[in-house]
């Protein structure tokens, strides 16, 4: 069966252009790239500014009209359909509503729920602002692409307007490197409390009782002032622990960095938000060709178990993780087999071109009137059953 193609008015896609360092930025770059290619869309990637939307909507005929004057022109007819790879701020959304037909927006986080989950004390005014932004975007766009069905339920989205897109990685950027000559547990994450970082440090310390040569390598990125202070404190706390290495790596260097690890861990603590999350780092870790160790969070555990690419710990205590680490390190053949399956899954199911095509199929089918589609469930049959909201 051929894939759905565009019909009717043209498309505009706004996506990340300048920043392509970490998973979230790559997602904003890639999530609608195949939709843009298949619809021959006008692509906005030089910035997130209202005038760029207006100029894309009016097209070449108005190329010489100064940007400020475009806001006074009546919207083009028919209006081009619009896809946004991120929720839009008010002025940008106002412009989109004025001159386009807002079709689909990617909603991959809920900042209020996430702040509570991570234990970050946010200003109440900021929380109210981002909650209002999410509501406005959800109201404005016909469809919302989300990572998991369970996320959509937690965020109180209308499931009839949701496309479950999953998440992805770039297998060209992240390549499999040689295995290290000593056991290393690795973690790539934003720097913040509530991500299980301290639990993983304690777990590796416990594992070193049985395997003294184990090291912990963490590639952490500061995502704001609070995050930077947290990261500084973490470095200070472990300065005298030579087995703890804390660094960073741009996404283009991530494959080389992750190759330092024997096991890649996602130690998310127990809470409702982490149960529905499907982080980019899971798929980047798959692409690195290493076994994945996760705590028993619903969506990440479903991927790891369903594809047999790693281990789900029995619990959330450091000792639970330590037991799994020691067990894996003690069975190199199993580690290599799990790592090979992880890379194969990344190549065959989760590369952004494949994920992007599934999302484009779903969007174009819905815009063509063929009804709801779960893009993630349209993935190849291996792994979790279709329709669960997990790719």
Short mmCIF file of N, CA and C in Angstrom, two decimals, residues 113-205:
data_model
loop_
_atom_site.label_atom_id
_atom_site.label_comp_id
_atom_site.label_asym_id
_atom_site.label_seq_id
_atom_site.Cartn_x
_atom_site.Cartn_y
_atom_site.Cartn_z
N UNK A 113 3.49 19.15 35.19
CA UNK A 113 3.65 17.80 35.74
C UNK A 113 5.13 17.43 35.84
N UNK A 114 5.91 17.85 34.86
CA UNK A 114 7.34 17.53 34.88
C UNK A 114 8.05 18.23 36.03
N UNK A 115 7.73 19.48 36.28
CA UNK A 115 8.35 20.21 37.38
C UNK A 115 8.07 19.54 38.71
N UNK A 116 6.83 19.11 38.90
CA UNK A 116 6.49 18.40 40.13
C UNK A 116 7.27 17.09 40.23
N UNK A 117 7.37 16.37 39.11
CA UNK A 117 8.05 15.07 39.12
C UNK A 117 9.53 15.22 39.43
N UNK A 118 10.16 16.28 38.91
CA UNK A 118 11.59 16.47 39.11
C UNK A 118 11.91 17.18 40.42
N UNK A 119 10.90 17.60 41.14
CA UNK A 119 11.15 18.29 42.39
C UNK A 119 11.74 19.67 42.22
N UNK A 120 11.43 20.30 41.08
CA UNK A 120 11.97 21.63 40.79
C UNK A 120 10.97 22.67 41.28
N UNK A 121 11.42 23.61 42.08
CA UNK A 121 10.55 24.68 42.59
C UNK A 121 10.46 25.80 41.56
N UNK A 122 9.41 25.77 40.78
CA UNK A 122 9.20 26.78 39.75
C UNK A 122 8.34 27.92 40.28
N UNK A 123 8.55 29.09 39.70
CA UNK A 123 7.74 30.25 40.04
C UNK A 123 6.29 29.98 39.64
N UNK A 124 5.33 30.19 40.54
CA UNK A 124 3.93 29.92 40.20
C UNK A 124 3.45 30.67 38.96
N UNK A 125 3.96 31.88 38.77
CA UNK A 125 3.56 32.65 37.59
C UNK A 125 4.05 31.96 36.31
N UNK A 126 5.26 31.42 36.36
CA UNK A 126 5.80 30.70 35.20
C UNK A 126 4.98 29.44 34.93
N UNK A 127 4.64 28.71 35.98
CA UNK A 127 3.83 27.50 35.80
C UNK A 127 2.48 27.83 35.18
N UNK A 128 1.87 28.92 35.63
CA UNK A 128 0.58 29.33 35.07
C UNK A 128 0.73 29.70 33.60
N UNK A 129 1.85 30.36 33.27
CA UNK A 129 2.09 30.77 31.88
C UNK A 129 2.23 29.57 30.95
N UNK A 130 3.05 28.58 31.36
CA UNK A 130 3.26 27.43 30.47
C UNK A 130 2.02 26.55 30.40
N UNK A 131 1.24 26.50 31.48
CA UNK A 131 -0.01 25.73 31.43
C UNK A 131 -0.98 26.38 30.45
N UNK A 132 -1.05 27.71 30.49
CA UNK A 132 -1.93 28.42 29.55
C UNK A 132 -1.46 28.24 28.12
N UNK A 133 -0.15 28.24 27.91
CA UNK A 133 0.40 28.04 26.56
C UNK A 133 0.00 26.67 26.02
N UNK A 134 0.10 25.66 26.89
CA UNK A 134 -0.27 24.32 26.43
C UNK A 134 -1.75 24.28 26.06
N UNK A 135 -2.60 24.88 26.89
CA UNK A 135 -4.04 24.87 26.59
C UNK A 135 -4.32 25.56 25.26
N UNK A 136 -3.69 26.71 25.03
CA UNK A 136 -3.94 27.45 23.79
C UNK A 136 -3.51 26.65 22.57
N UNK A 137 -2.36 26.01 22.65
CA UNK A 137 -1.88 25.22 21.51
C UNK A 137 -2.79 24.03 21.24
N UNK A 138 -3.21 23.37 22.30
CA UNK A 138 -4.09 22.21 22.13
C UNK A 138 -5.43 22.64 21.52
N UNK A 139 -5.92 23.80 21.93
CA UNK A 139 -7.17 24.30 21.37
C UNK A 139 -7.01 24.71 19.91
N UNK A 140 -5.84 25.25 19.55
CA UNK A 140 -5.66 25.82 18.22
C UNK A 140 -5.42 24.77 17.14
N UNK A 141 -4.69 23.69 17.47
CA UNK A 141 -4.32 22.70 16.46
C UNK A 141 -5.30 21.52 16.49
N UNK A 142 -5.66 21.03 15.30
CA UNK A 142 -6.59 19.91 15.23
C UNK A 142 -6.04 18.65 15.88
N UNK A 143 -4.75 18.40 15.66
CA UNK A 143 -4.14 17.15 16.12
C UNK A 143 -2.93 17.45 16.98
N UNK A 144 -2.69 16.57 17.95
CA UNK A 144 -1.49 16.67 18.77
C UNK A 144 -0.72 15.35 18.65
N UNK A 145 0.55 15.44 18.27
CA UNK A 145 1.43 14.27 18.27
C UNK A 145 2.09 14.19 19.64
N UNK A 146 2.00 13.03 20.26
CA UNK A 146 2.49 12.84 21.63
C UNK A 146 3.40 11.62 21.67
N UNK A 147 4.23 11.49 22.71
CA UNK A 147 5.13 10.33 22.77
C UNK A 147 4.42 9.03 23.06
N UNK A 148 3.43 9.05 23.96
CA UNK A 148 2.72 7.83 24.34
C UNK A 148 1.25 8.17 24.62
N UNK A 149 0.42 7.16 24.48
CA UNK A 149 -0.99 7.34 24.82
C UNK A 149 -1.14 7.67 26.30
N UNK A 150 -0.34 7.02 27.13
CA UNK A 150 -0.44 7.26 28.57
C UNK A 150 -0.07 8.70 28.92
N UNK A 151 0.88 9.29 28.17
CA UNK A 151 1.20 10.70 28.37
C UNK A 151 -0.02 11.56 28.05
N UNK A 152 -0.68 11.26 26.94
CA UNK A 152 -1.87 12.03 26.56
C UNK A 152 -2.94 11.96 27.63
N UNK A 153 -3.10 10.79 28.23
CA UNK A 153 -4.09 10.63 29.30
C UNK A 153 -3.69 11.45 30.52
N UNK A 154 -2.41 11.41 30.89
CA UNK A 154 -1.94 12.18 32.04
C UNK A 154 -2.13 13.67 31.81
N UNK A 155 -1.89 14.12 30.57
CA UNK A 155 -2.01 15.54 30.24
C UNK A 155 -3.44 15.96 29.93
N UNK A 156 -4.39 15.03 30.08
CA UNK A 156 -5.81 15.31 29.86
C UNK A 156 -6.09 15.80 28.44
N UNK A 157 -5.42 15.20 27.46
CA UNK A 157 -5.67 15.53 26.06
C UNK A 157 -6.84 14.69 25.54
N UNK A 158 -7.52 15.23 24.53
CA UNK A 158 -8.62 14.52 23.89
C UNK A 158 -8.03 13.41 23.03
N UNK A 159 -8.25 12.16 23.41
CA UNK A 159 -7.62 11.04 22.70
C UNK A 159 -8.08 10.92 21.25
N UNK A 160 -9.24 11.48 20.92
CA UNK A 160 -9.70 11.46 19.53
C UNK A 160 -8.88 12.40 18.66
N UNK A 161 -8.12 13.29 19.28
CA UNK A 161 -7.31 14.25 18.51
C UNK A 161 -5.81 13.97 18.66
N UNK A 162 -5.47 12.83 19.18
CA UNK A 162 -4.09 12.50 19.49
C UNK A 162 -3.52 11.51 18.47
N UNK A 163 -2.28 11.74 18.08
CA UNK A 163 -1.49 10.80 17.29
C UNK A 163 -0.32 10.38 18.15
N UNK A 164 -0.22 9.09 18.45
CA UNK A 164 0.89 8.59 19.27
C UNK A 164 2.09 8.40 18.35
N UNK A 165 3.08 9.27 18.50
CA UNK A 165 4.21 9.27 17.58
C UNK A 165 5.43 8.53 18.07
N UNK A 166 5.52 8.28 19.38
CA UNK A 166 6.74 7.68 19.91
C UNK A 166 7.89 8.67 19.92
N UNK A 167 9.09 8.16 19.84
CA UNK A 167 10.28 9.00 19.83
C UNK A 167 11.33 8.32 18.97
N UNK A 168 12.44 9.00 18.72
CA UNK A 168 13.40 8.43 17.79
C UNK A 168 14.83 8.82 18.07
N UNK A 169 15.70 8.39 17.17
CA UNK A 169 17.13 8.66 17.25
C UNK A 169 17.66 8.81 15.83
N UNK A 170 18.89 9.22 15.72
CA UNK A 170 19.54 9.39 14.42
C UNK A 170 20.69 8.39 14.34
N UNK A 171 20.47 7.29 13.62
CA UNK A 171 21.48 6.23 13.59
C UNK A 171 22.70 6.62 12.76
N UNK A 172 22.60 7.70 12.00
CA UNK A 172 23.78 8.19 11.29
C UNK A 172 24.69 9.00 12.21
N UNK A 173 24.10 9.70 13.15
CA UNK A 173 24.90 10.48 14.10
C UNK A 173 25.47 9.61 15.22
N UNK A 174 24.68 8.65 15.67
CA UNK A 174 25.11 7.80 16.79
C UNK A 174 25.48 6.44 16.24
N UNK A 175 26.75 6.13 16.27
CA UNK A 175 27.27 4.86 15.75
C UNK A 175 27.76 4.00 16.90
N UNK A 176 27.86 2.72 16.63
CA UNK A 176 28.35 1.79 17.65
C UNK A 176 29.87 1.87 17.71
N UNK A 177 30.39 2.11 18.91
CA UNK A 177 31.83 2.15 19.10
C UNK A 177 32.35 0.86 19.70
N UNK A 178 33.66 0.71 19.79
CA UNK A 178 34.24 -0.49 20.40
C UNK A 178 33.88 -0.57 21.88
N UNK A 179 33.72 -1.78 22.37
CA UNK A 179 33.38 -1.97 23.78
C UNK A 179 34.57 -1.58 24.65
N UNK A 180 34.30 -1.03 25.83
CA UNK A 180 35.40 -0.62 26.72
C UNK A 180 36.13 -1.83 27.28
N UNK A 181 37.37 -1.60 27.73
CA UNK A 181 38.17 -2.70 28.27
C UNK A 181 37.95 -2.89 29.76
N UNK A 182 36.99 -2.15 30.33
CA UNK A 182 36.65 -2.29 31.75
C UNK A 182 35.15 -2.03 31.88
N UNK A 183 34.50 -2.52 32.91
CA UNK A 183 33.05 -2.33 33.04
C UNK A 183 32.70 -0.89 33.39
N UNK A 184 31.81 -0.30 32.61
CA UNK A 184 31.40 1.09 32.80
C UNK A 184 29.88 1.18 32.67
N UNK A 185 29.25 1.80 33.66
CA UNK A 185 27.83 2.14 33.59
C UNK A 185 27.72 3.58 33.12
N UNK A 186 26.87 3.83 32.12
CA UNK A 186 26.74 5.17 31.56
C UNK A 186 25.34 5.72 31.70
N UNK A 187 25.26 7.05 31.78
CA UNK A 187 23.99 7.76 31.86
C UNK A 187 24.11 9.05 31.07
N UNK A 188 23.15 9.32 30.20
CA UNK A 188 23.05 10.62 29.53
C UNK A 188 21.73 11.24 29.96
N UNK A 189 21.78 12.49 30.44
CA UNK A 189 20.57 13.07 31.04
C UNK A 189 20.71 14.57 31.20
N UNK A 190 19.58 15.24 31.33
CA UNK A 190 19.60 16.58 31.84
C UNK A 190 19.97 16.55 33.32
N UNK A 191 20.61 17.61 33.77
CA UNK A 191 21.05 17.67 35.17
C UNK A 191 19.93 18.24 36.03
N UNK A 192 19.34 17.38 36.85
CA UNK A 192 18.25 17.83 37.72
C UNK A 192 17.98 16.76 38.76
N UNK A 193 17.50 17.18 39.93
CA UNK A 193 16.99 16.18 40.87
C UNK A 193 15.76 15.50 40.27
N UNK A 194 15.40 14.38 40.80
CA UNK A 194 14.21 13.70 40.32
C UNK A 194 14.42 12.86 39.08
N UNK A 195 15.66 12.70 38.63
CA UNK A 195 15.95 11.86 37.46
C UNK A 195 16.65 10.57 37.86
N UNK A 196 16.85 10.35 39.14
CA UNK A 196 17.47 9.11 39.60
C UNK A 196 18.98 9.12 39.57
N UNK A 197 19.59 10.29 39.41
CA UNK A 197 21.04 10.36 39.30
C UNK A 197 21.71 9.89 40.58
N UNK A 198 21.24 10.39 41.72
CA UNK A 198 21.84 10.00 43.00
C UNK A 198 21.65 8.50 43.25
N UNK A 199 20.50 7.97 42.87
CA UNK A 199 20.25 6.54 43.04
C UNK A 199 21.25 5.72 42.24
N UNK A 200 21.54 6.17 41.02
CA UNK A 200 22.49 5.43 40.19
C UNK A 200 23.90 5.49 40.76
N UNK A 201 24.29 6.65 41.29
CA UNK A 201 25.61 6.74 41.93
C UNK A 201 25.70 5.74 43.08
N UNK A 202 24.67 5.69 43.91
CA UNK A 202 24.67 4.74 45.03
C UNK A 202 24.66 3.30 44.54
N UNK A 203 23.97 3.05 43.43
CA UNK A 203 23.91 1.69 42.89
C UNK A 203 25.28 1.23 42.40
N UNK A 204 25.98 2.11 41.70
CA UNK A 204 27.31 1.73 41.21
C UNK A 204 28.27 1.54 42.38
N UNK A 205 28.15 2.39 43.40
CA UNK A 205 28.98 2.21 44.60
C UNK A 205 28.73 0.83 45.21
#
